[in-house]
Coordinates of C-alpha atoms in Angstrom, one line a residue:
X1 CA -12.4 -9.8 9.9
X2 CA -15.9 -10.3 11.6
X3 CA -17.5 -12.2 8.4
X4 CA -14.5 -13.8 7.0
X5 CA -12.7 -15.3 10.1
X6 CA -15.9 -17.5 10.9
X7 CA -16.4 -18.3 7.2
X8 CA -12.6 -19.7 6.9
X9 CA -12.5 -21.3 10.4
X10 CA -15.8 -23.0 8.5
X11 CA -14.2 -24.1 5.5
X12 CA -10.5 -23.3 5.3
X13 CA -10.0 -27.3 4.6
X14 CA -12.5 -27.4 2.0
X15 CA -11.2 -24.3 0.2
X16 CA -7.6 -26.9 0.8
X17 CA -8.7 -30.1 -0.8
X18 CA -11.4 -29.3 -3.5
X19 CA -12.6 -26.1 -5.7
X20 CA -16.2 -26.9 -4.3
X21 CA -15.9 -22.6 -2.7
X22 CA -13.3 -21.1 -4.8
X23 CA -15.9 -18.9 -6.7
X24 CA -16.6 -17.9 -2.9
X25 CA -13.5 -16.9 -2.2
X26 CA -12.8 -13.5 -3.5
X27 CA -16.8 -12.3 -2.2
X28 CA -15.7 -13.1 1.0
X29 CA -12.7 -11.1 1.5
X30 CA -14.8 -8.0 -0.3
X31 CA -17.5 -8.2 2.3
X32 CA -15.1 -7.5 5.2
X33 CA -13.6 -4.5 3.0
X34 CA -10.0 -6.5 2.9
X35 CA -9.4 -5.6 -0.8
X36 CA -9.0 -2.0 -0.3
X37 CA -6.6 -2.1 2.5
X38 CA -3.6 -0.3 1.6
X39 CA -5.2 1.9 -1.1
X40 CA -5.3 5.3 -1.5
X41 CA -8.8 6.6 -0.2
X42 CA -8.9 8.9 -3.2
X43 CA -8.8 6.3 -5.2
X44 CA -11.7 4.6 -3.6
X45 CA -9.7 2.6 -0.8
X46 CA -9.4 2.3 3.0
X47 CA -6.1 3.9 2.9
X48 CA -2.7 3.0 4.7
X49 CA -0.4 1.6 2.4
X50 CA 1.6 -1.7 1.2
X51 CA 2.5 -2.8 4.5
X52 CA -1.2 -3.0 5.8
X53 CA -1.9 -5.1 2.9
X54 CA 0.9 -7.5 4.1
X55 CA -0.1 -7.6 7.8
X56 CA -3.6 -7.9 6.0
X57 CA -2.5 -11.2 3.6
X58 CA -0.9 -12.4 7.5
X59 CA -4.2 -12.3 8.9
X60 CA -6.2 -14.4 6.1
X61 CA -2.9 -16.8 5.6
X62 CA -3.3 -17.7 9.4
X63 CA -6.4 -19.3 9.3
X64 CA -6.4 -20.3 5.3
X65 CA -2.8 -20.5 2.6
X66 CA -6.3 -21.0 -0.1
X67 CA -7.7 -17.8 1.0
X68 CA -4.6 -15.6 1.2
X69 CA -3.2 -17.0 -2.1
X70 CA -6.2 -15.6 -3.8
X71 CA -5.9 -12.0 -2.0
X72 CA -2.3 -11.8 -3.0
X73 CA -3.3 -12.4 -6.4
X74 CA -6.3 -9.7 -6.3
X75 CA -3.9 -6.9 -4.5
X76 CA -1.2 -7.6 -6.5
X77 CA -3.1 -6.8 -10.1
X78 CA -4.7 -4.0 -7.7
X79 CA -0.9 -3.0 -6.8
X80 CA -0.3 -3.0 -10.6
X81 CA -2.9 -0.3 -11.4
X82 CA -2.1 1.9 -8.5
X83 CA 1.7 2.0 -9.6
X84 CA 0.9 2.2 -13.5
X85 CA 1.7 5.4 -15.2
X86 CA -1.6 4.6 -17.1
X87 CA -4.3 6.4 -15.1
X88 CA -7.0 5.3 -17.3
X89 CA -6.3 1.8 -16.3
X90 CA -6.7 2.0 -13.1
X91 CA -10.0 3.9 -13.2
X92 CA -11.7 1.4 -15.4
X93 CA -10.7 -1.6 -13.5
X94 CA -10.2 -0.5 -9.7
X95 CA -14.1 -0.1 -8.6
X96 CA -15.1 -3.7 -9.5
X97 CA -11.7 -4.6 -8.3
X98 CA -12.1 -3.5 -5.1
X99 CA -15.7 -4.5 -4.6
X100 CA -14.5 -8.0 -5.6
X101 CA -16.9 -8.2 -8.4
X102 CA -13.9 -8.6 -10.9
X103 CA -11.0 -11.2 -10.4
X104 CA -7.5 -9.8 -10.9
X105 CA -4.4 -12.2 -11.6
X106 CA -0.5 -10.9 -11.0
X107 CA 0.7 -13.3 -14.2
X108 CA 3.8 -11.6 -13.7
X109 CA 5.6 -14.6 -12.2
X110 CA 7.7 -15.0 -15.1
X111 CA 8.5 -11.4 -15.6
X112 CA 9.9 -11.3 -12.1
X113 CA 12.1 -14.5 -13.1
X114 CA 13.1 -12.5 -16.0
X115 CA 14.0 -9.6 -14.2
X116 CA 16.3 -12.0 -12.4
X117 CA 17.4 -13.5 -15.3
X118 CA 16.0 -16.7 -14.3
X119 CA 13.7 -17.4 -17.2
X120 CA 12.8 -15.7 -20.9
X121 CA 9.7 -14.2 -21.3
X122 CA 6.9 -16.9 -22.4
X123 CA 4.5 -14.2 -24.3
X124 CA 5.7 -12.3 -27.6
X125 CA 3.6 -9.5 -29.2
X126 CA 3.7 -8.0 -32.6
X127 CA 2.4 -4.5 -33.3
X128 CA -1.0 -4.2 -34.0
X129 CA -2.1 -0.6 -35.0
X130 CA -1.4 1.7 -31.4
X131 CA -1.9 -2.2 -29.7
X132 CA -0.6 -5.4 -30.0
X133 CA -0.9 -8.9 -30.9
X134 CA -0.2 -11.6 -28.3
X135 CA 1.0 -15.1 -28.3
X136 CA 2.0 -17.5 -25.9
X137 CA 1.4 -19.0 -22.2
X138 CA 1.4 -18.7 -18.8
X139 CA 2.0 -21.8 -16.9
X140 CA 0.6 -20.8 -13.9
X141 CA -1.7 -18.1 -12.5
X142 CA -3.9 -17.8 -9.2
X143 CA -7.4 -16.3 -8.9
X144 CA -8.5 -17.0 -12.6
X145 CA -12.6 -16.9 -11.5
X146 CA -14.4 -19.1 -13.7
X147 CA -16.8 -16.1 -13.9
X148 CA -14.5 -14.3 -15.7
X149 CA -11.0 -12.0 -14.8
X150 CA -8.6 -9.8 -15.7
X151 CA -4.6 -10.9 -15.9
X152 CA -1.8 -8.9 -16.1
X153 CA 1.6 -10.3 -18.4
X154 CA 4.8 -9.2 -19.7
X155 CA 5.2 -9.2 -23.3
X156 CA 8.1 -9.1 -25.7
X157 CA 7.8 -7.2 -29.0
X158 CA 9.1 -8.9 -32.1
X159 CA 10.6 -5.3 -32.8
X160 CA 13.0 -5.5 -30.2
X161 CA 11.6 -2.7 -28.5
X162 CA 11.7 -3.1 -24.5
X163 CA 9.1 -5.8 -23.2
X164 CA 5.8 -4.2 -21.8
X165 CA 3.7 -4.9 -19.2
X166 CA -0.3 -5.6 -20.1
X167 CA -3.8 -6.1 -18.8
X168 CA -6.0 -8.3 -20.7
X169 CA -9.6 -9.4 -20.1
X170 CA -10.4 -13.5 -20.2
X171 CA -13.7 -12.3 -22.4
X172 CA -11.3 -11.2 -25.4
X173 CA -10.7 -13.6 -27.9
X174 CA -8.2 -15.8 -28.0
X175 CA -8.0 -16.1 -24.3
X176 CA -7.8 -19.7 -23.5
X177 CA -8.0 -20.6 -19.5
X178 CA -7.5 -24.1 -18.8
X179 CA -8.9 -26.5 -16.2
X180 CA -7.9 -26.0 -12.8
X181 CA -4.1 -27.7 -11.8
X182 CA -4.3 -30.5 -10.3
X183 CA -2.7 -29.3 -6.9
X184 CA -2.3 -31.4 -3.8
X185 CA -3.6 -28.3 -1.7
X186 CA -5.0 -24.9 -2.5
X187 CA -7.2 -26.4 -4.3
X188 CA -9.6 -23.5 -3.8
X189 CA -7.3 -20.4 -5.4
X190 CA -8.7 -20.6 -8.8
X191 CA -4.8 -21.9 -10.1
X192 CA -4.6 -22.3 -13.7
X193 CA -2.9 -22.2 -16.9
X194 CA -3.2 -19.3 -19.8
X195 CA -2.8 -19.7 -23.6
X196 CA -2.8 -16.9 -25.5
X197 CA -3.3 -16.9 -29.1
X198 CA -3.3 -13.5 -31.2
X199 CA -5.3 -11.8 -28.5
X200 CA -5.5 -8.0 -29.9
X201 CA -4.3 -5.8 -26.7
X202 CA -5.3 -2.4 -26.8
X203 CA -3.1 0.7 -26.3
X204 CA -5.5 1.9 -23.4
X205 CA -4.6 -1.4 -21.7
X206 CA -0.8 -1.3 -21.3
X207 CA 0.1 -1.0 -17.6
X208 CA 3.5 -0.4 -18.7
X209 CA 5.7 0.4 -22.2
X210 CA 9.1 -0.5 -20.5
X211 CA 9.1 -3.7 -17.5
X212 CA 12.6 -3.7 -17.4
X213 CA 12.5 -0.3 -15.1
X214 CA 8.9 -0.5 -13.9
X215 CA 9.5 -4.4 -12.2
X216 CA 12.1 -2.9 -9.8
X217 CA 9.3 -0.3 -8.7
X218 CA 6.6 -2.9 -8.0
X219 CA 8.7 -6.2 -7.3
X220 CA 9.0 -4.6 -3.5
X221 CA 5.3 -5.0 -3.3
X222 CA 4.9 -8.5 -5.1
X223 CA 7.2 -10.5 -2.7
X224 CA 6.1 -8.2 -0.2
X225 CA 2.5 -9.1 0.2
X226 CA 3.8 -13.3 -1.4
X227 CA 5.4 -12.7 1.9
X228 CA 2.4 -12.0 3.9
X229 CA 1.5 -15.7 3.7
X230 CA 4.7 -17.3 4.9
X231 CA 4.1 -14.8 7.9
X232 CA 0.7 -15.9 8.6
X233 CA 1.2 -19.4 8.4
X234 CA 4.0 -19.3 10.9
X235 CA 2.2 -17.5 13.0
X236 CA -0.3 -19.5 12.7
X237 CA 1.6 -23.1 13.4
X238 CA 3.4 -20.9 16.3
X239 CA 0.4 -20.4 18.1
X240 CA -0.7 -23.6 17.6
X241 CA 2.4 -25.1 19.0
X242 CA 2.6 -23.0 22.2
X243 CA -1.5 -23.7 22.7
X244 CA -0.5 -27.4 23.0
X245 CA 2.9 -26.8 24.9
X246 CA 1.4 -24.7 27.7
X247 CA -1.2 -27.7 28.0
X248 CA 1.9 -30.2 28.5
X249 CA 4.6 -31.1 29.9
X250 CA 6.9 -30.4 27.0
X251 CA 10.1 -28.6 27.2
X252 CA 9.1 -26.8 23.5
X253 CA 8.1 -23.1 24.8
X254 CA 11.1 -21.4 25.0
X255 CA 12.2 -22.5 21.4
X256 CA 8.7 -21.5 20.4
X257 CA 9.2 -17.9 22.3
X258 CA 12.5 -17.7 20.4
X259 CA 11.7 -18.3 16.9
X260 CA 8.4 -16.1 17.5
X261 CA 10.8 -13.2 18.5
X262 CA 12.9 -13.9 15.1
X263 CA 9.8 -14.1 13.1
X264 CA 9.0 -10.8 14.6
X265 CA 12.4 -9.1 13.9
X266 CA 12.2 -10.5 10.2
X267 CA 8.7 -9.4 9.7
X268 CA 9.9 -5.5 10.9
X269 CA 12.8 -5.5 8.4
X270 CA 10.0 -6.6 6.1
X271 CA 8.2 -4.3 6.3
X272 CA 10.3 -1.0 6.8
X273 CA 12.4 -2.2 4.0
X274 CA 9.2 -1.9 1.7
X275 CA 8.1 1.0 3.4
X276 CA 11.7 3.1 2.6
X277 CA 11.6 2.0 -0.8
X278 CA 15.5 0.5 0.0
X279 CA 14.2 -3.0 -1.7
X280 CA 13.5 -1.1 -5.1
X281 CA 17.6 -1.0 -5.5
X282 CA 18.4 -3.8 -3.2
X283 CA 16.4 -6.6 -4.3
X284 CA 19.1 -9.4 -3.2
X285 CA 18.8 -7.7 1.0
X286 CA 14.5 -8.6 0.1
X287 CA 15.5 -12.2 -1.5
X288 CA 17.1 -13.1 1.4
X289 CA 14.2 -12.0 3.8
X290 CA 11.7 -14.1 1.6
X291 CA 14.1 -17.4 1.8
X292 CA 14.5 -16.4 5.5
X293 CA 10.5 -16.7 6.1
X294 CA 10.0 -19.8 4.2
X295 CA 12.8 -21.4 7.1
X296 CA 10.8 -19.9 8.9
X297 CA 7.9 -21.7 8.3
X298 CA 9.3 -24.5 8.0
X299 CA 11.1 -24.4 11.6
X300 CA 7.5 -23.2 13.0
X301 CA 5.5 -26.5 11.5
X302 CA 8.2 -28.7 12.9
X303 CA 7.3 -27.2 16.4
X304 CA 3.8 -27.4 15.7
X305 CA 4.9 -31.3 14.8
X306 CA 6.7 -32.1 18.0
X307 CA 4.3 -30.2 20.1
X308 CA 1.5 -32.3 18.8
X309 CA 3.8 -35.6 18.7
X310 CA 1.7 -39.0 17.7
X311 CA -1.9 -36.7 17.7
X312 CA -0.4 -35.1 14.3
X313 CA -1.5 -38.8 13.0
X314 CA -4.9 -39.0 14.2
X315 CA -7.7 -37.2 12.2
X316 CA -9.8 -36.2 15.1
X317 CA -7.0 -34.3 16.8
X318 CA -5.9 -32.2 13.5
X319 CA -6.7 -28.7 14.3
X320 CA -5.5 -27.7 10.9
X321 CA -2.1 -29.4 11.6
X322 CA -2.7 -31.5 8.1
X323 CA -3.6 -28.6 6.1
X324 CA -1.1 -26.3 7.0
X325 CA 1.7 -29.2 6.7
X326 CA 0.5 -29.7 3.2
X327 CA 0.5 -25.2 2.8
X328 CA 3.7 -24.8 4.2
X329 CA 5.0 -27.2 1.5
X330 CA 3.6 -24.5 -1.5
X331 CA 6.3 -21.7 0.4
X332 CA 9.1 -22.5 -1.1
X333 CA 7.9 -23.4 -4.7
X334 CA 5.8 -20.1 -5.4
X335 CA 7.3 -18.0 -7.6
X336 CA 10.0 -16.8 -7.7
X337 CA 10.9 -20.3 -5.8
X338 CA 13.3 -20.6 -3.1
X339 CA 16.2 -22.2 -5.8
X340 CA 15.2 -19.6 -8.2
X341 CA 16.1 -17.0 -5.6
X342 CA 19.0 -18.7 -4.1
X343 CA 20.4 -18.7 -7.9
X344 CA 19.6 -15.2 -8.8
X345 CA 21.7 -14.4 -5.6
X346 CA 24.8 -16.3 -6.6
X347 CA 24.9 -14.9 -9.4
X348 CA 24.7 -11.4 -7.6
X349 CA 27.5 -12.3 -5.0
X350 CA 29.7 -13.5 -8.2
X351 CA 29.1 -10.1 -9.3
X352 CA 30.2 -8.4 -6.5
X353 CA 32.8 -10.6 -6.2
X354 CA 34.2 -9.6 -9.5
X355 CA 33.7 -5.9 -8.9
X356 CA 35.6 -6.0 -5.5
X357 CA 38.6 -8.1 -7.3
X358 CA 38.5 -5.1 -9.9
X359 CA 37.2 -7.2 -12.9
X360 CA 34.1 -5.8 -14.3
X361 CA 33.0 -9.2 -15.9

């Protein structure tokens, strides 16, 4: 990352604590070509494929949680596109996509909640010709560019058809994106709300007629690549930690080695598990790698804390310690949260539970 790892060692606390850069951010990770990593290169990418775009969301999330929230967003929608039966959809949007001259949003933070049966679907649609009418609100959504952006949503029909998947442009009317959240960090990610009154979808613009079985396909990628920041910031906070232990007389390095060798191990399972495609039928093995990283995290910052000791209190010898204690705290609250996993997954060992004692209920 030649251009972007100078520009975030710059102004990765900026892009923390105010929105001053956000409309910077997604330029930036264009220029070094970051978009397009793990895209098809006949489809105008670098090639590879969804790992790379994890290791890649590592490498931002190390040196900014701002920055790497706001390429997750971006690949995700990209993600979208590349696994939508709707062709068309992809080759209007991708080229601007990739070039970072269009802003893409997942929204699809409560469709993976539903998917889980965690949450109800917050947007309803009635048939409008071959498209559809939209209503409702999304509570929270990353990259939403000022400048304009394209969101992806689930939907659910008033027909009781299956809920859909769509693509709608902030330009249409009755797209309403409200003021920036009031966030005590990543305050440079673009986060917003969404209200959505009657906004006329198109047909063209459907990235999926049935979410229930096209969410399984893509949720490997979408926690996937939300993974890729835990990753980085442990890293990150690991480094850190065994920078300032080597300098010391600590006794800290051999807990740091060992929890950099776990990290390690987790991050492999990560990734070959989304490689396989095992995590497209055994979403509970990926929910527990996702809650594994965040203790990661967690455990890593701690290190970082002790390492540092009273210094973590002084502003002149920060070194990002501040920021990343205030990143790591976002881990386990993005969507689908920690609790909101650990639910889903009782609810899956009840199941099993049931089905082993022979009682299909």
């Amino acid at each position: 990352m030649p251009n972007l790892t100078p520009w975030l060692q710059l102004h990765a606390d900026q892009l923390d604590e105010a929105n001053t850069l956000a409309e910077s951010v997604l330029p930036a990770l264009a220029a070094d070509q970051l978009l397009a990593i793990g895209v098809p290169q006949a489809q105008g990418g670098a090639g590879g494929d969804v790992r790379d775009a994890i290791e890649a969301i590592a490498s931002v999330a190390e040196l900014s949680l701002s920055a790497a929230f706001v390429f997750w967003g971006q690949r995700c929608f990209i993600e979208f596109l590349l696994q939508s039966p709707n062709r068309a959809l992809a080759g209007k949007h991708l080229p601007a996509l990739l070039a970072g001259t269009q802003a893409g949003a997942s929204g699809l933070s409560n469709a993976m909640k539903f998917l889980s049966g965690i949450e109800q679907l917050q947007i309803t649609a009635a048939r409008n010709g071959d498209g559809l009418l939209v209503d409702g609100a999304l509570a929270w959504v990353t990259n939403l560019r000022k400048a304009g952006f394209v969101a992806a949503a689930a939907v659910a029909p008033n027909d009781g058809a299956p809920p859909l998947i769509v693509a709608f442009d902030s330009r249409l009317d009755g797209v309403q994106r409200n003021a920036d959240l009031d966030l005590i960090a990543l305050r440079g990610s673009n986060t917003a709300s969404l209200k959505l009154t009657q906004v006329a979808i198109a047909a063209e613009d459907i990235i999926s007629d049935n979410a229930p079985a096209w969410l399984p396909q893509v949720r490997p990628a979408f926690l996937g690549m939300q993974c890729g920041m835990s990753i980085g910031l442990a890293r990150a906070s690991l480094a850190q930690a065994m920078s300032i232990s080597q300098d010391s007389r600590n006794a800290l390095a051999p807990r740091i080695e060992a929890l950099k060798a776990t990290l390690d191990t987790t991050v492999a399972t990560l990734l070959a598990g989304v490689h396989d495609g095992r995590f497209q039928k055994e979403a509970p093995a990926m929910f527990r790698l996702r809650i594994q990283l965040a203790e990661l995290v967690q455990q890593a910052m701690m290190l970082e804390l002790q390492a540092m000791g009273g210094r973590a209190y002084l502003s002149e010898h920060q070194q990002g310690f501040a920021r990343r204690w205030r990143e790591s705290a976002f881990i386990p609250i993005v969507t689908p949260s920690l609790t909101q996993l650990q639910s889903a997954l009782r609810q899956f060992d009840s199941q099993q539970a049931a089905k082993a004692a022979g009682n299909p209920a």
